[in-house]
XYZ file of C-alpha atoms in Angstrom:
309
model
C -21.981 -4.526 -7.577
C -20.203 -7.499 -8.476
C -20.426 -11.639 -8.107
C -17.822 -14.189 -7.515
C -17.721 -17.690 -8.594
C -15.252 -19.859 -7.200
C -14.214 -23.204 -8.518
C -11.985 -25.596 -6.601
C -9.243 -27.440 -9.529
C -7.139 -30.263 -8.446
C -3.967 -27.581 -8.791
C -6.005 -24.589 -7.010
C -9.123 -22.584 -6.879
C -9.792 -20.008 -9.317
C -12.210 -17.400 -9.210
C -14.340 -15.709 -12.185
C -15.554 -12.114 -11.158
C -17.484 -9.860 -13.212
C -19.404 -6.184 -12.340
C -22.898 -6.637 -12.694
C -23.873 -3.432 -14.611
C -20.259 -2.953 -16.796
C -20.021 -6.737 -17.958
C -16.332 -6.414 -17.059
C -14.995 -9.745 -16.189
C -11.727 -11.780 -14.809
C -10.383 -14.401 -13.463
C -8.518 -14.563 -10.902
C -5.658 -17.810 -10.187
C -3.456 -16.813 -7.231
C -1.205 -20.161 -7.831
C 0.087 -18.250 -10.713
C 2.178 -16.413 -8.534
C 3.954 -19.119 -7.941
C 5.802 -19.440 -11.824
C 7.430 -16.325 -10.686
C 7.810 -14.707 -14.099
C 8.503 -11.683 -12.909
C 12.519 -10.879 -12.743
C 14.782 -8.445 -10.972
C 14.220 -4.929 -12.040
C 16.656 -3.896 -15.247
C 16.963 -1.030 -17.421
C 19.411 0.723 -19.059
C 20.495 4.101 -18.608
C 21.347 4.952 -22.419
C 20.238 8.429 -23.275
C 21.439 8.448 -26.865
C 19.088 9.480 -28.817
C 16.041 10.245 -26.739
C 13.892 13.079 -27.784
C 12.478 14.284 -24.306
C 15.858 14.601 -22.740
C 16.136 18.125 -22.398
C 18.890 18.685 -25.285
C 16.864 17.886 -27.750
C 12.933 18.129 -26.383
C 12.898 21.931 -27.022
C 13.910 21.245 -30.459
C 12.689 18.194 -32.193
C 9.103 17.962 -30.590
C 5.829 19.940 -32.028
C 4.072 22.927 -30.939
C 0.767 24.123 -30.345
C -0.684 26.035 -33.050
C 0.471 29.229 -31.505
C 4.078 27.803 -31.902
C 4.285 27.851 -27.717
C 4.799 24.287 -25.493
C 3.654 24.243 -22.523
C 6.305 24.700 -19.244
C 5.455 23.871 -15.464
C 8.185 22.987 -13.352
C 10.174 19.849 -14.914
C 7.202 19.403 -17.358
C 7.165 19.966 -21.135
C 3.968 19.409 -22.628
C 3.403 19.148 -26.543
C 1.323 17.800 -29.254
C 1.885 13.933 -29.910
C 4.036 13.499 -33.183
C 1.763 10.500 -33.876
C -1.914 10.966 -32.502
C -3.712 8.032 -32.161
C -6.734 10.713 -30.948
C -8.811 13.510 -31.968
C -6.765 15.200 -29.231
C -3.394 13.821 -28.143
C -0.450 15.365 -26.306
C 2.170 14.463 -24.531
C 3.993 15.986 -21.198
C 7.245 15.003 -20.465
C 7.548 14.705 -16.570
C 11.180 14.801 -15.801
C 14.291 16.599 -16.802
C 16.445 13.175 -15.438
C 15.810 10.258 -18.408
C 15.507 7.945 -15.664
C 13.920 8.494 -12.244
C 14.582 6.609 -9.319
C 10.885 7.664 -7.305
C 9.182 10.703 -8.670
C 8.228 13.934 -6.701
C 5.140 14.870 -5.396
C 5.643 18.597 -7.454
C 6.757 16.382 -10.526
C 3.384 14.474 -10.679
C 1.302 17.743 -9.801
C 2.998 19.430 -12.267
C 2.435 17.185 -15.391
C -1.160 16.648 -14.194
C -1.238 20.479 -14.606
C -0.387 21.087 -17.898
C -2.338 17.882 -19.322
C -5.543 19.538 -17.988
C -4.222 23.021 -19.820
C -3.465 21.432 -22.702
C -6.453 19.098 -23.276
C -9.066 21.879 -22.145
C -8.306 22.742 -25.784
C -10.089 19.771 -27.173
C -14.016 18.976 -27.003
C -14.458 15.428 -25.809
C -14.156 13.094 -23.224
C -10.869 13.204 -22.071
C -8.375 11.244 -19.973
C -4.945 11.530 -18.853
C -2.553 8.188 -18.888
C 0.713 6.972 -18.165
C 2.829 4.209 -19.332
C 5.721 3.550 -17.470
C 9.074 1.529 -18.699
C 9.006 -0.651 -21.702
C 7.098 -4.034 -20.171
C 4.505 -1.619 -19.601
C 3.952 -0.173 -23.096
C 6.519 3.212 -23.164
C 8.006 3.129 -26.372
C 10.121 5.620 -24.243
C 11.992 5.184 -21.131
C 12.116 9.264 -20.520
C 8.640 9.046 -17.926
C 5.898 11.035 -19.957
C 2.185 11.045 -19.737
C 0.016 11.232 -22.647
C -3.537 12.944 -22.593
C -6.215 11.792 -24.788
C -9.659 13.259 -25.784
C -12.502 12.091 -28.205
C -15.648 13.004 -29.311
C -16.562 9.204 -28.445
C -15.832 8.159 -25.333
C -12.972 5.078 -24.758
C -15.165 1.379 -24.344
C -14.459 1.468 -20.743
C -16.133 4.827 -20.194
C -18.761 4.113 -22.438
C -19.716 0.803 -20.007
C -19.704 3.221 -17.041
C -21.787 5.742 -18.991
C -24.597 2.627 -19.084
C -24.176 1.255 -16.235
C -24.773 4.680 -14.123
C -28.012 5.210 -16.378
C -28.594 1.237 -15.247
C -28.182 1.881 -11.829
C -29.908 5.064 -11.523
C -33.258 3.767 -13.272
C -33.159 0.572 -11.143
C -31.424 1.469 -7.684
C -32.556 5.329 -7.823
C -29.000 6.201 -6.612
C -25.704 7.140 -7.983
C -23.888 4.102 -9.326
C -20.472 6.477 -7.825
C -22.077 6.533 -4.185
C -22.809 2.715 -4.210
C -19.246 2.090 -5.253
C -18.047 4.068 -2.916
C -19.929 2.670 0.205
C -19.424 -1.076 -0.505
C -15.251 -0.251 -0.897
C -14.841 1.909 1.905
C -16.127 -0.851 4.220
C -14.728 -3.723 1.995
C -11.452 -5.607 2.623
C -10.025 -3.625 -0.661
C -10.309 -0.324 0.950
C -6.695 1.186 0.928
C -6.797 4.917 2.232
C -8.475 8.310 1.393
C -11.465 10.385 1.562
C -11.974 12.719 -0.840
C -10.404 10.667 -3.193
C -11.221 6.996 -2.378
C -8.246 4.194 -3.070
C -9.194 0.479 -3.331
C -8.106 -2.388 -4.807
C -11.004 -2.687 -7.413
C -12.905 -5.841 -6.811
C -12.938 -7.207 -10.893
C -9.417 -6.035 -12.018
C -8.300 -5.433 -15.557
C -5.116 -5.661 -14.790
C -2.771 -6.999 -12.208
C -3.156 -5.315 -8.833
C -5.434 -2.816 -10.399
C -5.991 0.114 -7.939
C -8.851 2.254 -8.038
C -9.076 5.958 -6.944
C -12.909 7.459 -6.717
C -12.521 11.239 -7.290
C -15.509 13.369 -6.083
C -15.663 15.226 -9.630
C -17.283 14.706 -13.221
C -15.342 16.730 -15.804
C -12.082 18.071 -16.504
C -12.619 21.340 -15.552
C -13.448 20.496 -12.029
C -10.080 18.872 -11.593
C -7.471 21.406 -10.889
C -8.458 21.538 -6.884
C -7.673 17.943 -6.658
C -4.369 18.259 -8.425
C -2.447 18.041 -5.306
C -4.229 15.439 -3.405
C -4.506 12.599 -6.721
C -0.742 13.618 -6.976
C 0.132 12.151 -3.474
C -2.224 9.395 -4.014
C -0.902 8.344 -7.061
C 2.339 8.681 -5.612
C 1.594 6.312 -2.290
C 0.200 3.161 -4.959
C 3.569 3.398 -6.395
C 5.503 3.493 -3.817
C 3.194 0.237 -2.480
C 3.909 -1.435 -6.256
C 7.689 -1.271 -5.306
C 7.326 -2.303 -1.641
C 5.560 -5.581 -3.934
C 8.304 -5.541 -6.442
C 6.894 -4.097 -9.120
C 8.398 -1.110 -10.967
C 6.441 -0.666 -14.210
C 3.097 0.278 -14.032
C 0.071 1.581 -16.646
C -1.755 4.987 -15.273
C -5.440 6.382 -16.989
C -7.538 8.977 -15.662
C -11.053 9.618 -16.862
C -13.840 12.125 -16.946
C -16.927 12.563 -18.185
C -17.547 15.002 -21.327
C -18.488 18.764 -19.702
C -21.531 20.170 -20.079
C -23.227 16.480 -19.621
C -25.595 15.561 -16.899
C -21.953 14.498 -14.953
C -23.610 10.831 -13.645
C -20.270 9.609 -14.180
C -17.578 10.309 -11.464
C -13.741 10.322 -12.829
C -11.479 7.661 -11.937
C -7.870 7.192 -11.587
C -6.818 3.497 -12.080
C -3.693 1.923 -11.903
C -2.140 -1.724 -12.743
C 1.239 -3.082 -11.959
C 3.140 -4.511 -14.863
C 6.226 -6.817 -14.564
C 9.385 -5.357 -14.918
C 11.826 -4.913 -17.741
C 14.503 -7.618 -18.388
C 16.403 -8.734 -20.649
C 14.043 -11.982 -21.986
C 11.194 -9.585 -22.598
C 8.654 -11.837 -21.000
C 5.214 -10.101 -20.543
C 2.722 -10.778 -17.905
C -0.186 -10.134 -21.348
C -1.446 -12.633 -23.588
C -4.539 -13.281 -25.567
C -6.584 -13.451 -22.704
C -5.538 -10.036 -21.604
C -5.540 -8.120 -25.069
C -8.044 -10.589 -27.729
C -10.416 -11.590 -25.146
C -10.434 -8.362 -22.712
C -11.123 -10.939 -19.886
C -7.655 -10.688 -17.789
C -5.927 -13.500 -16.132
C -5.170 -11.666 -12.464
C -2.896 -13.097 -10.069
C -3.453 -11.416 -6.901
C -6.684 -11.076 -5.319
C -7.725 -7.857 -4.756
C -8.944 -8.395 -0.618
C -5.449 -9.170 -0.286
C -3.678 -6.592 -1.661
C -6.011 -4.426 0.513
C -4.785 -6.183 3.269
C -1.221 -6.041 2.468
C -1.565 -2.299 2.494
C -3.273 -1.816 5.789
C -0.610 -4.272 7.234
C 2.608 -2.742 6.230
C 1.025 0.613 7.049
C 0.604 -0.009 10.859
């Protein structure tokens, strides 16, 4: 499903990885570790001005066209003020601005309503989550933001040709394959149902992988619960490692489609916010879509299954 190739440098051995029926490539230099640019975790607890504390999130944030948001729980969920989607809304996770380790019910709960609210848009949709500032949230107040288009994202669209790849050539599911060669691989983390792995040609650092059983949207509600607690256990292995802020998608295929695609849940740490605002992306990560990773993902497999015995 993928190849390796490993080169041996004078200052330490890189590796360049790439999926054989995506393209998707990286390269991975675990000496890179070693500049530890990565600082202690910082952020301020200012709430002036933020629009999803709950004094003002009733108030200054859209509606739906029948002039409702949507409640569950903590969760507020609402159109995006500025869509960068056919569909795009928001859900606000958290009543607290900042949250020390969120709840099982919190994370079920905003998964909720972003399947409500984006079963009102045609498309292929996904859920996603940026979390703290080095990670993207213009926002410190936790939120998700759900996204559907008639088109799907460039990622989806590789998996989209790569099942119809596999399927002509293998006769199998590309899903199934993926899902046999992790559960037995090094990367294999925990699960089931859902399947967690450290995915073998990361996009991002430490990039975690869940394999959901499901196609479409609509078919997610059942596994609310269970991708909740999963979600829920990579975190709480990104802090054991350190790492605080983190980027979150979820995707599915478009309903009503032949469903060769399964959905995915993947997850990257992202180095934490300080005061210097150094990022762990460059140009490699952003202009030439071929990340620079530092940890390989066997051993972050292995970490897991260590600290969990």
């Amino acid at each position: 499903m993928f190849f390796v190739r490993e080169v041996v440098t004078s200052r330490g051995t890189l590796q360049y990885r790439e999926e054989h029926f995506t393209g998707l490539r990286c390269r991975i230099s675990p000496d890179r570790l070693k500049r530890q640019i990565d600082q202690s975790f910082y952020l301020s607890s200012n709430t002036e001005g933020c629009p999803f504390c709950r004094d003002a999130v009733m108030s200054v944030t859209p509606t739906f066209p029948d002039g409702n948001r949507i409640l569950r729980g903590e969760s507020v969920t609402f159109p995006n003020l500025f869509p960068f989607g056919e569909g795009h809304v928001v859900t606000v996770l958290t009543r607290e601005h900042t949250v020390a380790a969120f709840s099982r019910q919190q994370v079920a709960d905003a998964l909720l309503s972003q399947i409500e609210a984006l079963r009102q848009v045609d498309g292929y949709p996904s859920i996603n989550w940026n979390f703290l500032p080095s990670a993207g949230a213009s926002l410190v107040h936790p939120h998700m933001q759900g996204l559907s288009d008639s088109c799907p994202s460039h990622i989806v669209g590789l998996y989209l040709t790569a099942c119809e790849q596999y399927r002509k050539k293998q006769g199998i599911s590309y899903w199934d394959a993926v899902r046999e060669q992790e559960r037995s691989s090094d990367r294999y983390l925990f699960g089931e149902e859902i399947l967690w792995s450290a995915h073998a040609v990361p996009v991002g650092e430490r990039e975690i992988r869940g394999l959901l059983p499901i196609s479409t949207l609509d078919e997610m509600e059942p596994y609310t619960d269970l991708l909740a607690r999963g979600i829920l256990e990579i975190l709480s292995l990104y802090r054991q490692l350190g790492t605080h802020a983190f980027n979150m998608s979820i995707f599915f295929d478009k309903g009503k489609r032949d469903q060769e695609l399964r959905a995915f849940c993947t997850l990257i740490s992202r180095i934490n916010p300080n005061p210097s605002s150094t990022s762990d992306s460059a140009f490699m990560e952003r202009l030439h879509l071929e990340p620079v990773i530092m940890t390989l993902p066997e051993d972050l497999g292995n970490f897991y299954k260590k600290e969990k015995k």
